[in-house]
C-alpha cells in the first residue's frame, strides 16, 4: 500500500528515557551479538526491571560466556500507516547464573529453544536510542525537500 501524498512520513528522535519507556511496554525484540566475526541476530523476549534488561534468546550460552557488549532492538510499526516506534539499546551483557533467578525468568519469559541454546541474559544499558515514526497531516508540516509540486 502506498502512502497518500498528504501523509508524509516523518522520523522523530526520542530521548533515551522515552526509549526505555517504550521498550518496557513491549515484550519481543532481537538480540544482536558478534559470533565468529559476524553479526548474529536472534529473536528474543524481554522484560525491563530496575533499569536492567532481562533477555531470553535462542543463543548458545558459550557464545556469550564472558561479559560482552550486545545490542537489543525492539519496534512496533504499523505496516499500513508506517507509524510506530523503534528502540535500540546497547550495553554489557552477562548470563544469569543464579538458579532461582533463572527459574523465575524461564517461567515468565517465552522462549524458542530449550537446553544449551536457551540463554538468559542481563543487559546493563549503556546507550538507549529510538525514533517515533509519524505522518504529517499535510505538506505544510513536511520538510522543505519533501513537499509536493503544488506547495513550491
XYZ file of C-alpha atoms in Angstrom:
152
model
C 0.000 0.000 0.000
C 1.335 3.420 -0.885
C 1.238 6.412 1.399
C -1.018 9.174 0.050
C 0.798 12.430 -0.812
C -0.993 14.226 2.018
C 0.540 11.837 4.570
C 4.289 12.431 4.504
C 6.240 10.147 6.809
C 8.482 11.631 9.484
C 11.069 10.071 11.775
C 11.490 11.867 15.111
C 14.351 11.239 17.574
C 13.284 10.413 21.119
C 15.192 10.634 24.389
C 16.870 7.643 25.999
C 14.330 7.843 28.814
C 11.403 7.628 26.383
C 13.157 4.808 24.513
C 13.359 2.745 27.712
C 9.713 3.578 28.494
C 8.631 2.223 25.092
C 10.853 -0.837 25.489
C 9.244 -1.596 28.862
C 5.841 -1.737 27.138
C 6.966 -4.337 24.600
C 7.849 -7.995 25.097
C 9.644 -9.116 21.914
C 12.711 -7.921 20.070
C 16.002 -9.009 18.534
C 19.325 -9.664 20.225
C 22.440 -8.851 18.183
C 25.928 -10.029 19.076
C 29.187 -10.934 17.391
C 29.674 -14.624 16.640
C 32.670 -15.901 14.670
C 33.472 -12.428 13.311
C 29.927 -11.961 12.006
C 26.808 -10.318 13.378
C 24.264 -12.803 14.749
C 20.637 -11.731 15.173
C 18.223 -13.804 17.246
C 14.575 -13.318 18.239
C 14.185 -12.668 21.941
C 11.681 -11.940 24.664
C 12.488 -9.388 27.327
C 11.440 -7.531 30.430
C 12.872 -4.266 31.727
C 13.310 -4.353 35.512
C 15.168 -1.931 37.768
C 16.974 -0.338 34.823
C 18.257 -3.663 33.522
C 17.026 -5.543 30.507
C 16.456 -9.274 31.042
C 16.514 -11.155 27.735
C 15.715 -14.762 26.838
C 17.043 -15.780 23.438
C 17.998 -18.924 21.487
C 21.739 -18.275 21.759
C 24.448 -20.808 22.560
C 25.492 -20.000 26.124
C 29.139 -20.410 25.149
C 28.825 -17.565 22.627
C 28.159 -15.139 25.479
C 30.060 -16.791 28.315
C 32.043 -13.686 29.285
C 30.699 -10.183 29.797
C 30.293 -8.929 26.272
C 28.655 -5.879 24.700
C 25.428 -6.712 22.869
C 22.717 -4.726 21.117
C 18.996 -5.234 21.561
C 16.340 -3.833 19.233
C 12.558 -3.752 19.528
C 9.933 -1.955 17.496
C 6.239 -1.632 16.887
C 5.478 -0.331 13.398
C 2.043 -0.345 11.802
C 2.539 -1.810 8.302
C -0.413 0.113 6.884
C 0.339 3.595 8.182
C 4.083 3.341 8.784
C 3.614 4.848 12.244
C 5.099 3.484 15.442
C 8.482 3.409 17.100
C 11.867 1.673 17.159
C 14.315 1.424 20.071
C 17.899 0.177 20.235
C 19.794 -0.490 23.480
C 23.474 -1.433 23.790
C 25.384 -2.500 26.855
C 27.296 -5.154 28.717
C 25.525 -8.494 28.984
C 26.065 -11.253 31.478
C 24.460 -14.665 31.735
C 22.077 -15.062 34.664
C 23.826 -17.655 36.807
C 21.674 -17.683 39.950
C 19.412 -20.755 39.676
C 16.378 -19.284 41.447
C 16.552 -16.069 39.410
C 16.963 -18.086 36.200
C 13.981 -20.292 37.119
C 11.836 -17.198 37.623
C 12.680 -15.770 34.186
C 12.323 -19.157 32.467
C 8.744 -19.237 33.811
C 7.887 -15.628 32.891
C 9.647 -15.090 29.537
C 8.674 -17.112 26.458
C 11.459 -18.956 24.674
C 12.101 -20.553 21.285
C 14.589 -23.247 22.244
C 15.283 -25.280 25.344
C 18.541 -26.664 26.621
C 22.004 -25.283 25.844
C 20.655 -22.796 23.284
C 18.167 -21.199 25.686
C 20.053 -18.341 27.309
C 19.035 -15.743 29.884
C 20.996 -12.507 29.857
C 21.036 -9.382 31.953
C 21.925 -6.336 29.868
C 23.126 -3.185 31.603
C 22.063 -0.470 29.123
C 24.842 1.983 28.334
C 23.033 3.628 25.416
C 19.340 3.788 24.564
C 18.221 5.468 21.367
C 14.977 5.499 19.478
C 12.647 7.033 16.953
C 8.953 7.606 16.613
C 7.539 7.214 13.118
C 4.708 9.627 12.396
C 2.814 11.122 9.485
C 2.473 14.818 8.780
C -1.153 15.839 8.189
C -0.338 17.850 5.087
C 2.556 19.221 3.017
C 2.853 22.276 5.247
C 4.263 20.072 8.025
C 6.668 18.237 5.727
C 10.339 19.191 5.490
C 11.029 21.527 2.500
C 12.633 18.765 0.410
C 9.572 16.527 0.799
C 6.808 18.900 -0.285
C 4.862 18.119 -3.399
C 4.904 20.283 -6.561
C 1.759 22.225 -5.538
C 3.454 23.654 -2.435
C 6.552 25.027 -4.184
